[in-house]
Amino acid sequence: MRAWVQEALGGAMVLKEVPEPVPGPGEAVMEVEAVGLNFADHLVRLGGYLTRVRPPFIPGMEAVGRVGDGRYAALVPHGALAERMAVPEEALLPLPEGLSPEEAAAFPVSYLTAYLALKGAGARPGEWVLVQAAAGALGTAAVQVAKALGLRVLGAVSRAEKLPLVQALGADGVATYEALPERVREVGGVDLVLEVRGKVVEESLGFLRPKGRLVYIGAAEGEVAPIHPLGLMRKNLAVLGFWLAPLLRERPLLEEALAFLLPRVGKGIRPVVGAVFPFAEAEAAFQALLDRGHMGKIVVRL
């Protein structure tokens, strides 16, 4: 079978023939239909993610495909960019009905992250949440999930042409990054920030009302700015780190998230698919992910 192989950290992937997967105890073979790309996949390829993978390896942590007669999503540390892969049965997730493979590939990581991050931060109906990078894969999910939870949403984007999408998803307010400070002042500050940019964390903390919470999900802009504790003390602020991978092993938490999300797909929640690339162009898909001009999820289709 064909798979994309990362032979050296920081280098290009190579499309090559590899052995067929052999499932071990408690595993099943998935016929991969689509792969959702995440910024974390890029970091894994560089060797800069929270977990390190030694090359050679097959990148990709979010796949949708057939297992027997059913279609499932699979969230794995790596291995998704292949025609088939062996998946622990406990890693298989049910999917909403009526989604295309591309939409299904845009669902698991982004929507589980949005729900669990907001719930973990104690989000309450009526609170204001600032969603950074609101037109991206996680951002579009977070806007929709936050609205479903009864929050008021301020969506921030890098470019003005992305504003209509965020408005259409139900955001109560939108702004480019340049206009964001003024827009935050207009609403009187926010109670929650979903921080994915990284380098503007001090500015984000300044947007919070007293007793506000910032959830640090990532640093997609490549810089990790320091946080000054005295600034937290002045307004009794809280900073929470979020990483989805270990939470997937907490079955009751996962089932709670799916019980909330699955019935709402098509009824206020719909995965936003950006560019779709054929399997042979997976490297170009990664470049699109890094160019930051896209909206929604970048998907590789087999």
Tab-separated table of C-alpha atoms in Angstrom:
chain	number	residue	atom	x	y	z
A	1	MET	CA	0.000	0.000	0.000
A	2	ARG	CA	1.013	3.643	-0.355
A	3	ALA	CA	1.829	5.935	2.555
A	4	TRP	CA	3.576	9.226	3.170
A	5	VAL	CA	6.711	8.625	5.237
A	6	GLN	CA	8.641	11.190	7.267
A	7	GLU	CA	12.191	9.901	6.949
A	8	ALA	CA	13.939	12.784	8.739
A	9	LEU	CA	12.619	15.406	11.156
A	10	GLY	CA	12.122	18.733	9.445
A	11	GLY	CA	12.426	17.241	5.957
A	12	ALA	CA	9.929	16.505	3.226
A	13	MET	CA	7.672	13.472	3.287
A	14	VAL	CA	8.156	10.678	0.757
A	15	LEU	CA	5.264	8.853	-0.900
A	16	LYS	CA	6.254	5.196	-1.064
A	17	GLU	CA	5.092	1.612	-0.881
A	18	VAL	CA	5.041	0.237	2.670
A	19	PRO	CA	3.910	-3.101	4.133
A	20	GLU	CA	0.241	-3.665	4.786
A	21	PRO	CA	-0.745	-3.030	8.424
A	22	VAL	CA	-1.079	-6.116	10.594
A	23	PRO	CA	-3.562	-5.549	13.436
A	24	GLY	CA	-2.534	-6.679	16.883
A	25	PRO	CA	-4.807	-7.674	19.763
A	26	GLY	CA	-7.616	-5.166	20.166
A	27	GLU	CA	-6.884	-3.485	16.832
A	28	ALA	CA	-8.747	-3.158	13.549
A	29	VAL	CA	-7.654	-2.125	10.065
A	30	MET	CA	-9.143	1.110	8.746
A	31	GLU	CA	-9.486	1.800	5.023
A	32	VAL	CA	-8.650	5.502	5.156
A	33	GLU	CA	-10.956	7.848	3.211
A	34	ALA	CA	-9.823	11.281	4.405
A	35	VAL	CA	-7.289	12.832	6.772
A	36	GLY	CA	-7.769	16.106	8.631
A	37	LEU	CA	-4.561	18.090	9.034
A	38	ASN	CA	-3.752	19.864	12.291
A	39	PHE	CA	-0.971	22.246	13.231
A	40	ALA	CA	0.128	19.567	15.686
A	41	ASP	CA	0.902	17.316	12.695
A	42	HIS	CA	3.338	19.938	11.449
A	43	LEU	CA	5.003	20.101	14.859
A	44	VAL	CA	5.314	16.297	14.977
A	45	ARG	CA	7.108	16.409	11.624
A	46	LEU	CA	9.542	18.963	13.042
A	47	GLY	CA	10.106	17.013	16.254
A	48	GLY	CA	8.681	19.908	18.272
A	49	TYR	CA	5.395	18.503	19.567
A	50	LEU	CA	4.524	17.476	23.128
A	51	THR	CA	5.289	13.887	22.195
A	52	ARG	CA	8.367	13.052	20.102
A	53	VAL	CA	8.257	10.471	17.326
A	54	ARG	CA	11.435	8.984	15.891
A	55	PRO	CA	11.601	8.757	12.086
A	56	PRO	CA	10.787	7.037	9.924
A	57	PHE	CA	7.067	7.377	10.632
A	58	ILE	CA	3.811	8.112	8.821
A	59	PRO	CA	2.406	11.530	9.829
A	60	GLY	CA	-1.238	12.305	10.489
A	61	MET	CA	-3.283	11.933	13.660
A	62	GLU	CA	-6.882	12.379	12.486
A	63	ALA	CA	-8.415	9.985	9.962
A	64	VAL	CA	-11.844	8.953	8.764
A	65	GLY	CA	-12.465	5.644	7.058
A	66	ARG	CA	-14.184	2.313	6.860
A	67	VAL	CA	-13.822	-0.443	9.433
A	68	GLY	CA	-15.960	-3.358	8.352
A	69	ASP	CA	-19.360	-2.004	7.332
A	70	GLY	CA	-19.093	1.224	9.355
A	71	ARG	CA	-17.403	4.581	8.990
A	72	TYR	CA	-15.427	5.836	11.966
A	73	ALA	CA	-12.992	8.525	12.938
A	74	ALA	CA	-9.678	7.557	14.473
A	75	LEU	CA	-7.434	9.770	16.568
A	76	VAL	CA	-3.913	8.358	16.760
A	77	PRO	CA	-0.431	9.724	17.570
A	78	HIS	CA	0.596	9.285	13.901
A	79	GLY	CA	0.001	6.977	10.951
A	80	ALA	CA	-3.056	8.483	9.228
A	81	LEU	CA	-1.504	9.484	5.886
A	82	ALA	CA	-1.724	5.976	4.487
A	83	GLU	CA	-4.203	3.993	2.454
A	84	ARG	CA	-4.786	1.701	5.432
A	85	MET	CA	-3.758	1.702	9.069
A	86	ALA	CA	-4.124	-0.467	12.150
A	87	VAL	CA	-6.107	1.333	14.836
A	88	PRO	CA	-6.803	0.389	18.461
A	89	GLU	CA	-10.515	-0.294	18.642
A	90	GLU	CA	-10.762	2.023	21.646
A	91	ALA	CA	-9.488	4.869	19.423
A	92	LEU	CA	-12.406	4.519	16.998
A	93	LEU	CA	-15.038	7.229	17.400
A	94	PRO	CA	-18.610	7.264	16.093
A	95	LEU	CA	-19.423	9.871	13.469
A	96	PRO	CA	-22.552	11.922	12.862
A	97	GLU	CA	-24.846	10.779	10.091
A	98	GLY	CA	-24.950	12.662	6.826
A	99	LEU	CA	-21.411	14.011	6.729
A	100	SER	CA	-19.169	13.626	3.711
A	101	PRO	CA	-15.747	12.062	4.358
A	102	GLU	CA	-14.235	15.560	4.115
A	103	GLU	CA	-16.662	16.984	6.674
A	104	ALA	CA	-16.167	13.972	8.916
A	105	ALA	CA	-12.390	14.505	8.814
A	106	ALA	CA	-12.958	18.092	9.977
A	107	PHE	CA	-14.970	17.007	13.020
A	108	PRO	CA	-13.164	15.052	15.772
A	109	VAL	CA	-10.085	17.027	16.866
A	110	SER	CA	-11.507	20.522	16.433
A	111	TYR	CA	-14.930	19.936	17.965
A	112	LEU	CA	-13.738	17.784	20.857
A	113	THR	CA	-11.064	20.372	21.613
A	114	ALA	CA	-13.570	23.226	21.508
A	115	TYR	CA	-16.059	21.497	23.799
A	116	LEU	CA	-13.593	20.124	26.334
A	117	ALA	CA	-11.577	23.348	26.486
A	118	LEU	CA	-14.665	25.456	27.152
A	119	LYS	CA	-16.100	23.034	29.691
A	120	GLY	CA	-12.731	22.660	31.402
A	121	ALA	CA	-12.581	26.435	31.800
A	122	GLY	CA	-15.987	26.473	33.466
A	123	ALA	CA	-17.738	28.318	30.642
A	124	ARG	CA	-21.166	29.582	31.680
A	125	PRO	CA	-24.083	30.732	29.499
A	126	GLY	CA	-24.009	34.473	28.884
A	127	GLU	CA	-20.253	34.829	29.276
A	128	TRP	CA	-18.151	36.411	26.542
A	129	VAL	CA	-15.488	34.215	24.948
A	130	LEU	CA	-12.782	35.483	22.615
A	131	VAL	CA	-11.983	32.920	19.917
A	132	GLN	CA	-8.619	33.617	18.291
A	133	ALA	CA	-8.092	32.481	14.670
A	134	ALA	CA	-11.868	32.158	14.453
A	135	ALA	CA	-11.910	31.279	10.731
A	136	GLY	CA	-9.545	28.318	11.110
A	137	ALA	CA	-10.370	24.686	11.813
A	138	LEU	CA	-10.472	25.020	15.596
A	139	GLY	CA	-11.857	28.548	15.469
A	140	THR	CA	-14.888	27.679	13.344
A	141	ALA	CA	-15.598	24.756	15.663
A	142	ALA	CA	-15.179	26.877	18.778
A	143	VAL	CA	-17.545	29.580	17.546
A	144	GLN	CA	-20.285	27.024	16.917
A	145	VAL	CA	-19.726	25.040	20.113
A	146	ALA	CA	-19.595	28.180	22.243
A	147	LYS	CA	-22.907	29.350	20.806
A	148	ALA	CA	-24.417	25.915	21.483
A	149	LEU	CA	-23.265	26.274	25.109
A	150	GLY	CA	-25.015	29.649	25.384
A	151	LEU	CA	-21.928	31.860	25.327
A	152	ARG	CA	-21.500	35.173	23.540
A	153	VAL	CA	-18.683	34.969	21.020
A	154	LEU	CA	-16.169	37.506	19.815
A	155	GLY	CA	-14.292	36.055	16.847
A	156	ALA	CA	-10.879	37.434	15.852
A	157	VAL	CA	-9.269	36.828	12.457
A	158	SER	CA	-6.117	37.831	10.633
A	159	ARG	CA	-7.756	39.242	7.503
A	160	ALA	CA	-10.945	41.161	6.785
A	161	GLU	CA	-12.065	38.703	4.095
A	162	LYS	CA	-12.487	36.055	6.809
A	163	LEU	CA	-14.994	38.107	8.821
A	164	PRO	CA	-18.163	37.086	6.893
A	165	LEU	CA	-17.571	33.382	7.593
A	166	VAL	CA	-17.252	33.953	11.334
A	167	GLN	CA	-20.383	36.113	11.339
A	168	ALA	CA	-22.285	33.440	9.419
A	169	LEU	CA	-21.315	30.865	12.058
A	170	GLY	CA	-23.145	32.932	14.680
A	171	ALA	CA	-20.473	35.074	16.338
A	172	ASP	CA	-21.933	38.021	18.276
A	173	GLY	CA	-18.982	40.193	17.307
A	174	VAL	CA	-16.052	39.951	14.927
A	175	ALA	CA	-12.805	41.840	14.443
A	176	THR	CA	-9.476	41.649	12.703
A	177	TYR	CA	-6.504	41.398	15.017
A	178	GLU	CA	-5.733	45.088	14.427
A	179	ALA	CA	-9.239	46.156	15.429
A	180	LEU	CA	-9.561	43.657	18.268
A	181	PRO	CA	-8.528	45.890	21.228
A	182	GLU	CA	-11.192	48.454	20.346
A	183	ARG	CA	-13.838	45.761	19.846
A	184	VAL	CA	-13.002	44.205	23.240
A	185	ARG	CA	-13.382	47.609	24.891
A	186	GLU	CA	-16.789	48.008	23.281
A	187	VAL	CA	-18.069	44.796	24.902
A	188	GLY	CA	-16.422	45.592	28.237
A	189	GLY	CA	-13.856	42.814	28.187
A	190	VAL	CA	-14.262	39.055	27.901
A	191	ASP	CA	-14.575	36.257	30.446
A	192	LEU	CA	-12.732	33.582	28.458
A	193	VAL	CA	-10.020	33.455	25.808
A	194	LEU	CA	-9.203	30.447	23.657
A	195	GLU	CA	-5.554	31.192	22.925
A	196	VAL	CA	-4.041	29.543	19.874
A	197	ARG	CA	-1.737	32.267	18.559
A	198	GLY	CA	0.879	32.142	21.335
A	199	LYS	CA	2.867	35.314	20.860
A	200	VAL	CA	0.014	37.626	21.929
A	201	VAL	CA	-0.806	35.903	25.201
A	202	GLU	CA	-0.111	39.019	27.298
A	203	GLU	CA	-2.464	41.052	25.103
A	204	SER	CA	-5.074	38.314	25.434
A	205	LEU	CA	-4.749	38.365	29.222
A	206	GLY	CA	-5.311	42.114	29.106
A	207	PHE	CA	-8.673	41.536	27.409
A	208	LEU	CA	-9.979	39.510	30.350
A	209	ARG	CA	-12.357	40.807	32.981
A	210	PRO	CA	-11.539	40.142	36.661
A	211	LYS	CA	-11.649	36.387	37.380
A	212	GLY	CA	-11.344	35.673	33.671
A	213	ARG	CA	-9.755	32.496	32.281
A	214	LEU	CA	-7.402	31.961	29.370
A	215	VAL	CA	-7.139	28.475	27.880
A	216	TYR	CA	-3.744	27.986	26.237
A	217	ILE	CA	-4.298	25.559	23.364
A	218	GLY	CA	-1.298	26.290	21.168
A	219	ALA	CA	1.145	28.698	19.599
A	220	ALA	CA	0.306	28.538	15.915
A	221	GLU	CA	2.279	31.701	15.162
A	222	GLY	CA	5.460	29.967	16.229
A	223	GLU	CA	6.333	32.057	19.259
A	224	VAL	CA	5.685	31.233	22.900
A	225	ALA	CA	5.485	34.452	24.892
A	226	PRO	CA	6.158	34.418	28.648
A	227	ILE	CA	3.361	34.970	31.141
A	228	HIS	CA	3.994	37.324	34.076
A	229	PRO	CA	2.400	36.081	37.325
A	230	LEU	CA	1.893	39.572	38.768
A	231	GLY	CA	-0.425	40.356	35.900
A	232	LEU	CA	-2.535	37.358	36.835
A	233	MET	CA	-2.712	38.412	40.467
A	234	ARG	CA	-3.994	41.919	39.764
A	235	LYS	CA	-7.269	40.661	38.285
A	236	ASN	CA	-7.371	37.156	39.798
A	237	LEU	CA	-6.942	35.603	36.385
A	238	ALA	CA	-6.417	31.924	35.601
A	239	VAL	CA	-4.411	30.336	32.788
A	240	LEU	CA	-5.220	26.730	31.891
A	241	GLY	CA	-3.251	24.516	29.543
A	242	PHE	CA	-5.132	22.211	27.207
A	243	TRP	CA	-3.981	19.081	25.361
A	244	LEU	CA	-6.599	16.798	23.847
A	245	ALA	CA	-4.596	13.573	23.553
A	246	PRO	CA	-4.565	12.442	27.223
A	247	LEU	CA	-8.213	13.437	27.682
A	248	LEU	CA	-9.233	10.925	25.013
A	249	ARG	CA	-8.346	8.173	27.493
A	250	GLU	CA	-10.913	9.509	29.981
A	251	ARG	CA	-13.913	7.641	28.595
A	252	PRO	CA	-16.655	9.371	30.636
A	253	LEU	CA	-15.345	12.783	29.547
A	254	LEU	CA	-15.196	11.683	25.915
A	255	GLU	CA	-18.694	10.230	26.039
A	256	GLU	CA	-20.017	13.461	27.579
A	257	ALA	CA	-18.496	15.490	24.746
A	258	LEU	CA	-19.857	13.193	22.042
A	259	ALA	CA	-23.302	13.124	23.672
A	260	PHE	CA	-23.380	16.920	23.427
A	261	LEU	CA	-21.878	17.261	19.954
A	262	LEU	CA	-23.281	14.429	17.839
A	263	PRO	CA	-26.997	15.323	18.114
A	264	ARG	CA	-26.208	18.945	17.200
A	265	VAL	CA	-24.360	18.245	13.973
A	266	GLY	CA	-26.548	19.644	11.215
A	267	LYS	CA	-28.554	21.560	13.832
A	268	GLY	CA	-26.301	24.502	14.678
A	269	ILE	CA	-23.007	22.669	14.262
A	270	ARG	CA	-21.486	21.853	10.878
A	271	PRO	CA	-17.787	21.179	10.213
A	272	VAL	CA	-16.244	23.800	7.937
A	273	VAL	CA	-14.027	22.280	5.249
A	274	GLY	CA	-11.441	24.512	3.623
A	275	ALA	CA	-9.173	23.282	0.859
A	276	VAL	CA	-9.259	19.584	-0.066
A	277	PHE	CA	-6.114	18.010	-1.529
A	278	PRO	CA	-5.752	14.623	-3.227
A	279	PHE	CA	-3.568	12.085	-1.468
A	280	ALA	CA	-0.720	12.606	-3.937
A	281	GLU	CA	-0.558	16.296	-2.913
A	282	ALA	CA	-0.316	15.861	0.862
A	283	GLU	CA	2.848	17.965	1.055
A	284	ALA	CA	1.018	20.840	-0.651
A	285	ALA	CA	-1.767	20.443	1.917
A	286	PHE	CA	0.751	21.022	4.701
A	287	GLN	CA	1.987	24.139	2.931
A	288	ALA	CA	-1.573	25.445	2.746
A	289	LEU	CA	-1.911	24.792	6.466
A	290	LEU	CA	1.142	26.960	7.146
A	291	ASP	CA	0.219	29.747	4.724
A	292	ARG	CA	-2.646	30.783	7.063
A	293	GLY	CA	-4.711	32.055	4.163
A	294	HIS	CA	-7.204	29.191	4.365
A	295	MET	CA	-10.486	29.025	6.226
A	296	GLY	CA	-11.828	25.883	7.876
A	297	LYS	CA	-10.088	22.517	7.890
A	298	ILE	CA	-7.424	21.391	5.446
A	299	VAL	CA	-8.270	17.841	4.348
A	300	VAL	CA	-6.356	15.220	2.378
A	301	ARG	CA	-8.730	12.956	0.422
A	302	LEU	CA	-7.829	9.425	-0.566
